[in-house]
mmCIF file with all atom_site columns, N, CA and C in Angstrom:
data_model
loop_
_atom_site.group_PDB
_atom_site.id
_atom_site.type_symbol
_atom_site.label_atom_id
_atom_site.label_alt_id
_atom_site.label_comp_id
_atom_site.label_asym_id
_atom_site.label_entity_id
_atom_site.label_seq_id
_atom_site.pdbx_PDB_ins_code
_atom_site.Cartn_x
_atom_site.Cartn_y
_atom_site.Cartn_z
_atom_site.occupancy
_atom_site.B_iso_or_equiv
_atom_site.pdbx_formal_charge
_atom_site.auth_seq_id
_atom_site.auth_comp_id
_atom_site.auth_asym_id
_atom_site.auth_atom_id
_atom_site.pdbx_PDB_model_num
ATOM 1   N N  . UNK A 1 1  ? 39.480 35.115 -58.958  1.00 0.00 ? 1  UNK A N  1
ATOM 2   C CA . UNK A 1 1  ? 40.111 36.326 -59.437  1.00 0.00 ? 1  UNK A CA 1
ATOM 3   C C  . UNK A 1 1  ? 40.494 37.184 -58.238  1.00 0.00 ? 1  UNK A C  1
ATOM 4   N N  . UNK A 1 2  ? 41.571 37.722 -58.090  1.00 0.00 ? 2  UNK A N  1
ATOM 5   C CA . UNK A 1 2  ? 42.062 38.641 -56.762  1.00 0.00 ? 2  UNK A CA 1
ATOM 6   C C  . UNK A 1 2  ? 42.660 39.913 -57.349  1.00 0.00 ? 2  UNK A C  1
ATOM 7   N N  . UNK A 1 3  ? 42.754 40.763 -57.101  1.00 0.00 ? 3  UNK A N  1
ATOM 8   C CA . UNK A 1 3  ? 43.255 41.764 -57.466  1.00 0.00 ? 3  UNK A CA 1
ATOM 9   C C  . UNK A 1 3  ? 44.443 42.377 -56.394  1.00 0.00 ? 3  UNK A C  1
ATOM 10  N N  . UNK A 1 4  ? 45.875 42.447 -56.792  1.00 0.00 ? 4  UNK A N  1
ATOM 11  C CA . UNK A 1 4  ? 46.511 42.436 -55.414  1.00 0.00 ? 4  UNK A CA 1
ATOM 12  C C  . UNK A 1 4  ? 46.797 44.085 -55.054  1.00 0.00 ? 4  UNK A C  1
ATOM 13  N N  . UNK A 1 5  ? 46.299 44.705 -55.215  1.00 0.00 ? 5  UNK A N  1
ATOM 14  C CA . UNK A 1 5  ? 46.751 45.977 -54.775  1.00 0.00 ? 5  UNK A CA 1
ATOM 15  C C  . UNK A 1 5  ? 45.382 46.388 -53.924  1.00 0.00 ? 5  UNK A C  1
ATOM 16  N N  . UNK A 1 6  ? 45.467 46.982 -52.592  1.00 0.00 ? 6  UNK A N  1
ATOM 17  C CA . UNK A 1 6  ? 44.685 47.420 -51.878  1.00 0.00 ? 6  UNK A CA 1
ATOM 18  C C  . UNK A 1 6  ? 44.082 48.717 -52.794  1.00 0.00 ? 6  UNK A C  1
ATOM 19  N N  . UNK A 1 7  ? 42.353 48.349 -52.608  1.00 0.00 ? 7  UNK A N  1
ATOM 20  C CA . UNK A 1 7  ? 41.796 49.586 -53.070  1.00 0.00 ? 7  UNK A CA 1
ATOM 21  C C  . UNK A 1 7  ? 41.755 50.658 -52.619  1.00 0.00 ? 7  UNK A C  1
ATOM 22  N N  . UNK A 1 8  ? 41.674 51.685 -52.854  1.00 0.00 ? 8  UNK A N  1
ATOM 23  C CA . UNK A 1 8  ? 41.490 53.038 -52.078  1.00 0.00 ? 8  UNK A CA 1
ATOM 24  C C  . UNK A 1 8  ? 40.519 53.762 -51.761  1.00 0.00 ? 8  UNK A C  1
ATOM 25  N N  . UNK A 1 9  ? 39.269 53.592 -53.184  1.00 0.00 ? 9  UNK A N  1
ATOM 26  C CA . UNK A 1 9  ? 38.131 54.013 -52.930  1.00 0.00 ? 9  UNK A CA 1
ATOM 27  C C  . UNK A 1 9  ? 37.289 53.174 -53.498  1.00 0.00 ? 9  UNK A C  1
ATOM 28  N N  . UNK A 1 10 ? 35.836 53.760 -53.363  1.00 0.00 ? 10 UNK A N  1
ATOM 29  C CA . UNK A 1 10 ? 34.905 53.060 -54.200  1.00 0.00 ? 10 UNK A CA 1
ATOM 30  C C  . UNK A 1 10 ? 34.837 53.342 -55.663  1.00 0.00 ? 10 UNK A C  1
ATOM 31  N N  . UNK A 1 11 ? 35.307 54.161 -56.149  1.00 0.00 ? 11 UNK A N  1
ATOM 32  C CA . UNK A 1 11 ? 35.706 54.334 -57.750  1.00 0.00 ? 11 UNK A CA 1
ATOM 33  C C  . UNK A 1 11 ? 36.332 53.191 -57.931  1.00 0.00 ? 11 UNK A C  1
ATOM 34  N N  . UNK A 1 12 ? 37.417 53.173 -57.182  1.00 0.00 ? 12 UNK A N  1
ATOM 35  C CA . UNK A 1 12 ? 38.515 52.044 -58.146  1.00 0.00 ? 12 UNK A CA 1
ATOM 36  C C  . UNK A 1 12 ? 37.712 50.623 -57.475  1.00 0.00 ? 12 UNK A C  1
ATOM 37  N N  . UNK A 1 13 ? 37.088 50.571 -56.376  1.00 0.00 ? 13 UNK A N  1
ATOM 38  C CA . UNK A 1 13 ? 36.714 48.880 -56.827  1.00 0.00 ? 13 UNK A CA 1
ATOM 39  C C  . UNK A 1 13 ? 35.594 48.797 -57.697  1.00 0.00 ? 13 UNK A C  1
ATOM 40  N N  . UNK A 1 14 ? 34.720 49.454 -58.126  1.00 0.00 ? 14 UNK A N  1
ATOM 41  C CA . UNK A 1 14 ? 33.765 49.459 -59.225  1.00 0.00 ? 14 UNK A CA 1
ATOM 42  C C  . UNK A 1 14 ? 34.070 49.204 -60.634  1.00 0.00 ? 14 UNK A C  1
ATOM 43  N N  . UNK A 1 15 ? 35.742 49.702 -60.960  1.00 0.00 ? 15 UNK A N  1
ATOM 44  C CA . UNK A 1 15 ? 35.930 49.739 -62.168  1.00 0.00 ? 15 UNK A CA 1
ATOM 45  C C  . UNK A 1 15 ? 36.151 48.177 -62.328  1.00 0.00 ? 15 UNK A C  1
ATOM 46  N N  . UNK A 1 16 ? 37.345 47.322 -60.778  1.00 0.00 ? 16 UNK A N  1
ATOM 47  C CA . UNK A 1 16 ? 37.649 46.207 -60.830  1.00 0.00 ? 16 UNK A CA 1
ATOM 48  C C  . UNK A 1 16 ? 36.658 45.535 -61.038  1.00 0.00 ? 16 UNK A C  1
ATOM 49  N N  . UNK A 1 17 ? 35.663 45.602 -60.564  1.00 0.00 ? 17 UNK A N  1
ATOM 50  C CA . UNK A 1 17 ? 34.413 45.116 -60.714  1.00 0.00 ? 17 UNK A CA 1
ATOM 51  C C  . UNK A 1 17 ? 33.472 44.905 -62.120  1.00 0.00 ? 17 UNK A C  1
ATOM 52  N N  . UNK A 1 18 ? 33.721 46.062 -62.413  1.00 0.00 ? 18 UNK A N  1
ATOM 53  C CA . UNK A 1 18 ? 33.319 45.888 -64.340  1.00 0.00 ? 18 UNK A CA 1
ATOM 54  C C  . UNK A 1 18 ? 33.993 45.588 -64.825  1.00 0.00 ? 18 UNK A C  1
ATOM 55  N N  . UNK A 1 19 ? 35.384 45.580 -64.840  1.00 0.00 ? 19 UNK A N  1
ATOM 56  C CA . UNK A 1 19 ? 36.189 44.698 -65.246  1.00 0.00 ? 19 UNK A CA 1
ATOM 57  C C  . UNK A 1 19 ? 35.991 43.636 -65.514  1.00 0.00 ? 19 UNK A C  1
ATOM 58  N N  . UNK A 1 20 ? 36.141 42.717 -64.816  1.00 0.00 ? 20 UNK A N  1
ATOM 59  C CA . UNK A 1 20 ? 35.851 41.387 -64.059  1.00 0.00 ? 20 UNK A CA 1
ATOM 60  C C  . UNK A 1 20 ? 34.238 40.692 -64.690  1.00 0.00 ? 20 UNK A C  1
ATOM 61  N N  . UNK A 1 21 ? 33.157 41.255 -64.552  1.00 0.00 ? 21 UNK A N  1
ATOM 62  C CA . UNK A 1 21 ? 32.269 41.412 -65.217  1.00 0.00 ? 21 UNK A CA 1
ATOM 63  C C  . UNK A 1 21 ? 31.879 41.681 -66.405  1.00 0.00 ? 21 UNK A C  1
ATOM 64  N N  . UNK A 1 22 ? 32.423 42.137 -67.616  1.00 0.00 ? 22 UNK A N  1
ATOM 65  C CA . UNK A 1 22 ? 33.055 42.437 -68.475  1.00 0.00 ? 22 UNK A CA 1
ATOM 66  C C  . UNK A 1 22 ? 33.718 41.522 -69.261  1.00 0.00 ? 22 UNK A C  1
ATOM 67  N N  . UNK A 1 23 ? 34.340 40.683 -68.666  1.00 0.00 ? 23 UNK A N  1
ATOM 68  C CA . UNK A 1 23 ? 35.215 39.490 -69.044  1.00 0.00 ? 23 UNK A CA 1
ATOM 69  C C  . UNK A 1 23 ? 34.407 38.768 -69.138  1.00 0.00 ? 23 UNK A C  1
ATOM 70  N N  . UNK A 1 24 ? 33.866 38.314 -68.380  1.00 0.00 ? 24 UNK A N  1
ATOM 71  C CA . UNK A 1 24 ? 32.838 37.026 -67.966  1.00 0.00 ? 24 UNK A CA 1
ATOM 72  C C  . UNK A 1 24 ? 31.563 36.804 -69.016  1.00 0.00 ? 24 UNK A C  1
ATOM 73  N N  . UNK A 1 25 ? 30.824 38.615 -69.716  1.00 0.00 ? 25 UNK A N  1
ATOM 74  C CA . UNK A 1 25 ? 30.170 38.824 -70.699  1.00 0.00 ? 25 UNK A CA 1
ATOM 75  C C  . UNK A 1 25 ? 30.809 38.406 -71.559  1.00 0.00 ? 25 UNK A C  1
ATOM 76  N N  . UNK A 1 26 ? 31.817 38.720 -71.981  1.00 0.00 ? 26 UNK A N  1
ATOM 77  C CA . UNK A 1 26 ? 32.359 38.516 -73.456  1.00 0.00 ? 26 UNK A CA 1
ATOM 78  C C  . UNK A 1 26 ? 33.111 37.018 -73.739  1.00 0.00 ? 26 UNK A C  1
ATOM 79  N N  . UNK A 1 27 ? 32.968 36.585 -72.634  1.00 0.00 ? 27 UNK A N  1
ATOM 80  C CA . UNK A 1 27 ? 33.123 34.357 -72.612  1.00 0.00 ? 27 UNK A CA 1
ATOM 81  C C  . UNK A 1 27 ? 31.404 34.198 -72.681  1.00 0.00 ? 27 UNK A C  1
ATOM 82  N N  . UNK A 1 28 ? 30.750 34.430 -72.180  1.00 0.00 ? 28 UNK A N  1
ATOM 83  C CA . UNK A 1 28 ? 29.385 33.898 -72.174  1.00 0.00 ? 28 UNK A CA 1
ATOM 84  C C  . UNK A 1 28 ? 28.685 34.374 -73.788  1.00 0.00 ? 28 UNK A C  1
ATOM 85  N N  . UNK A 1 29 ? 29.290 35.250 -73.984  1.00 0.00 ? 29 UNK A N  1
ATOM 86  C CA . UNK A 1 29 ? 28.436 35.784 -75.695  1.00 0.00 ? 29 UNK A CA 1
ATOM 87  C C  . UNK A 1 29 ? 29.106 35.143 -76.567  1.00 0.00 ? 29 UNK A C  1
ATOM 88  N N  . UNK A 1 30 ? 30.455 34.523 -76.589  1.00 0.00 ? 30 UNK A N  1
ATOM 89  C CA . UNK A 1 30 ? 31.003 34.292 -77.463  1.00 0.00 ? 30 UNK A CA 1
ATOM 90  C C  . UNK A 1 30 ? 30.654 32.484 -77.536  1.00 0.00 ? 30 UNK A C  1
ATOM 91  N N  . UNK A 1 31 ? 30.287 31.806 -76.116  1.00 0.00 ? 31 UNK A N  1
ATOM 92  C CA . UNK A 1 31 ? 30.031 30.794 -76.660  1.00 0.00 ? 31 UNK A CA 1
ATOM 93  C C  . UNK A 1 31 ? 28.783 30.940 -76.899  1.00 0.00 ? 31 UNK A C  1
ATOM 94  N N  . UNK A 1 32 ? 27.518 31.545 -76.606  1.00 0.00 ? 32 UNK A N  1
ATOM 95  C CA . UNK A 1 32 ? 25.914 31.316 -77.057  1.00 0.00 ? 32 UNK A CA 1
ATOM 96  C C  . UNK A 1 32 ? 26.358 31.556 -78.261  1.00 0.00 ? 32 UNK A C  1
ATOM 97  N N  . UNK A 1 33 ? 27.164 32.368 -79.437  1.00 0.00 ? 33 UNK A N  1
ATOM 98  C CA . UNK A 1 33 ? 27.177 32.875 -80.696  1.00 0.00 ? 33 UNK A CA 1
ATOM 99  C C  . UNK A 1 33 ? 27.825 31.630 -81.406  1.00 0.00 ? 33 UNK A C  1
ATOM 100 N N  . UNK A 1 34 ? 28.960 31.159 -80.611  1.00 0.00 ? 34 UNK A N  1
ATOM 101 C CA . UNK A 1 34 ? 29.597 29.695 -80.967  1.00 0.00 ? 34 UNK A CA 1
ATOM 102 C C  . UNK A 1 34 ? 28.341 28.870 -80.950  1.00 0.00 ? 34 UNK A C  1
ATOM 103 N N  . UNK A 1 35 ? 27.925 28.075 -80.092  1.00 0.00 ? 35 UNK A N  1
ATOM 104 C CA . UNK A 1 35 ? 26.510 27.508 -80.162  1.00 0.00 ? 35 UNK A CA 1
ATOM 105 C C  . UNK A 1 35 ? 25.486 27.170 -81.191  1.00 0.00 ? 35 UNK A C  1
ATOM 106 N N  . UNK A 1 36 ? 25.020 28.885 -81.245  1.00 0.00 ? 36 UNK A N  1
ATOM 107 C CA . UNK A 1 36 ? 24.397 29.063 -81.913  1.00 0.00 ? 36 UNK A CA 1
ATOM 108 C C  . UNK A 1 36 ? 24.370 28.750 -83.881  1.00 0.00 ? 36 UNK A C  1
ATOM 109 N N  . UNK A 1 37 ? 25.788 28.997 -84.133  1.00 0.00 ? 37 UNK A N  1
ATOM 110 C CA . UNK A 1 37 ? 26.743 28.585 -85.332  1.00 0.00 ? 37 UNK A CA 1
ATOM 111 C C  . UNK A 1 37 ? 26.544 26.835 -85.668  1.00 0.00 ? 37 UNK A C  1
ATOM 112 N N  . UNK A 1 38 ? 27.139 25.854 -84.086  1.00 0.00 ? 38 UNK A N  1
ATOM 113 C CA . UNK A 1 38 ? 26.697 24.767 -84.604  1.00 0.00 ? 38 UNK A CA 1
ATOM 114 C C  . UNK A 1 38 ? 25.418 24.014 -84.722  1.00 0.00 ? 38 UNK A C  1
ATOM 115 N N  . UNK A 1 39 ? 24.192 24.649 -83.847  1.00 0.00 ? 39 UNK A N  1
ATOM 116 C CA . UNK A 1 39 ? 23.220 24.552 -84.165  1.00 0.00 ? 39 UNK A CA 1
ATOM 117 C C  . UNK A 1 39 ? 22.139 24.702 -85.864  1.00 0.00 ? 39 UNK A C  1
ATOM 118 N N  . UNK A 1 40 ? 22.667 25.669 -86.404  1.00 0.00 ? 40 UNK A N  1
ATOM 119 C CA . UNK A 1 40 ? 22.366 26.243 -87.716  1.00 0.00 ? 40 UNK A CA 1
ATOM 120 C C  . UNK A 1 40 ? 22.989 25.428 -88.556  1.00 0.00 ? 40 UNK A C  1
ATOM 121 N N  . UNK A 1 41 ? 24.738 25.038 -88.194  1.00 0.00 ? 41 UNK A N  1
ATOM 122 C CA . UNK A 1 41 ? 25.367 24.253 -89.366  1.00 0.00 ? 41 UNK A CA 1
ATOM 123 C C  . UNK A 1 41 ? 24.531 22.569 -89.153  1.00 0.00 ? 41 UNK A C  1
ATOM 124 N N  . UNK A 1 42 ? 24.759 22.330 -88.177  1.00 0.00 ? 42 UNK A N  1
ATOM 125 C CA . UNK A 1 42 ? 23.978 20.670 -87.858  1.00 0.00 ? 42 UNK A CA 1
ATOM 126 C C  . UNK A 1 42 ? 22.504 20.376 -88.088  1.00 0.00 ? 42 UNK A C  1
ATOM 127 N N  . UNK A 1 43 ? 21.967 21.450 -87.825  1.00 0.00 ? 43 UNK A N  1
ATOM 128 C CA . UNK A 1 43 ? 20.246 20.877 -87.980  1.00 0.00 ? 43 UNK A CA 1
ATOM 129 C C  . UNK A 1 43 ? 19.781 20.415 -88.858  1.00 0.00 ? 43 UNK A C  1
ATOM 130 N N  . UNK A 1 44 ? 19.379 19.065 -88.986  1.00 0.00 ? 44 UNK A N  1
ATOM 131 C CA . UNK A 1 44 ? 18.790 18.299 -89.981  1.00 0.00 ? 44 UNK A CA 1
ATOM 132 C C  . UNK A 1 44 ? 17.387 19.291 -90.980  1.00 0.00 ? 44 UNK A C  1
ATOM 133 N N  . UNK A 1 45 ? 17.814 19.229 -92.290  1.00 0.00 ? 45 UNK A N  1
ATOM 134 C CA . UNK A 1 45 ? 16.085 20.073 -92.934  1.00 0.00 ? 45 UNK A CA 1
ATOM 135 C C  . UNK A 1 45 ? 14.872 19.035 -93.108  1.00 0.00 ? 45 UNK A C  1
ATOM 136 N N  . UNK A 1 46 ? 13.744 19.173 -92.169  1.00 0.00 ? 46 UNK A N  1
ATOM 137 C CA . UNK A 1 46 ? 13.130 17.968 -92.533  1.00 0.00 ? 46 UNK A CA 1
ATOM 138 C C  . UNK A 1 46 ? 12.346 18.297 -94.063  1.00 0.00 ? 46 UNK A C  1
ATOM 139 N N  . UNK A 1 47 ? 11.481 16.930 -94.208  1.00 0.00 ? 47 UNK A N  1
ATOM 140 C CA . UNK A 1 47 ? 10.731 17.457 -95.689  1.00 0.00 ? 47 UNK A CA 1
ATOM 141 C C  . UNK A 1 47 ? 9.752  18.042 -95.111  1.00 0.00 ? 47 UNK A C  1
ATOM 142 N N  . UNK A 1 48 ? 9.073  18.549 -96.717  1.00 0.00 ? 48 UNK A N  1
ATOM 143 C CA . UNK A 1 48 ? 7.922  19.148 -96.446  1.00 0.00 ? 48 UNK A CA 1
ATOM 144 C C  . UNK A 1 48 ? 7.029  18.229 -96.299  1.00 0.00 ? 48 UNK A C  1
ATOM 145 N N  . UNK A 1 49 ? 6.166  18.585 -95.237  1.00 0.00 ? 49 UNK A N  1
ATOM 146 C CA . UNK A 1 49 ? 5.094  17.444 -95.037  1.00 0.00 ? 49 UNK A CA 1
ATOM 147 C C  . UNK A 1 49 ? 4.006  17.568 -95.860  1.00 0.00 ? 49 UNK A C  1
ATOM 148 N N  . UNK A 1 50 ? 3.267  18.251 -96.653  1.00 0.00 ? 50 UNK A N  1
ATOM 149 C CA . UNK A 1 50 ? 2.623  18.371 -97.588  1.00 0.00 ? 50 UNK A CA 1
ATOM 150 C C  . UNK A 1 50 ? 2.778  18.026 -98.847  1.00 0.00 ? 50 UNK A C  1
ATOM 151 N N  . UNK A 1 51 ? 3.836  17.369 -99.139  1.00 0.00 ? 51 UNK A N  1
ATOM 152 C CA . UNK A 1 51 ? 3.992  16.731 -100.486 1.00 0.00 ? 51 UNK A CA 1
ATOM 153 C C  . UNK A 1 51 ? 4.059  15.385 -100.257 1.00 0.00 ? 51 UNK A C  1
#
């Protein structure tokens, strides 16, 4: 990821920075939640072992 405009201060590279970070959260949550979906739909129910 590059950002082409020279920064000016430390405000503006912080924001690029959460930015950037930011993105990266919302790919990583969306597949554990994806995941998590085919885990629940696939898992075999075993029996009850007491009967």
């Amino acid at each position: 990821m590059t950002f082409s405009q020279k920064l000016l201060d430390l405000a503006e590279w912080i924001e690029v920075l959460t930015r950037k970070v930011r993105i990266v959260l919302l790919i990583l949550e969306t597949m554990h939640f994806f995941n998590l979906f085919l885990f629940a739909k696939f898992r075999k129910k075993s029996p009850i072992p007491w009967e």
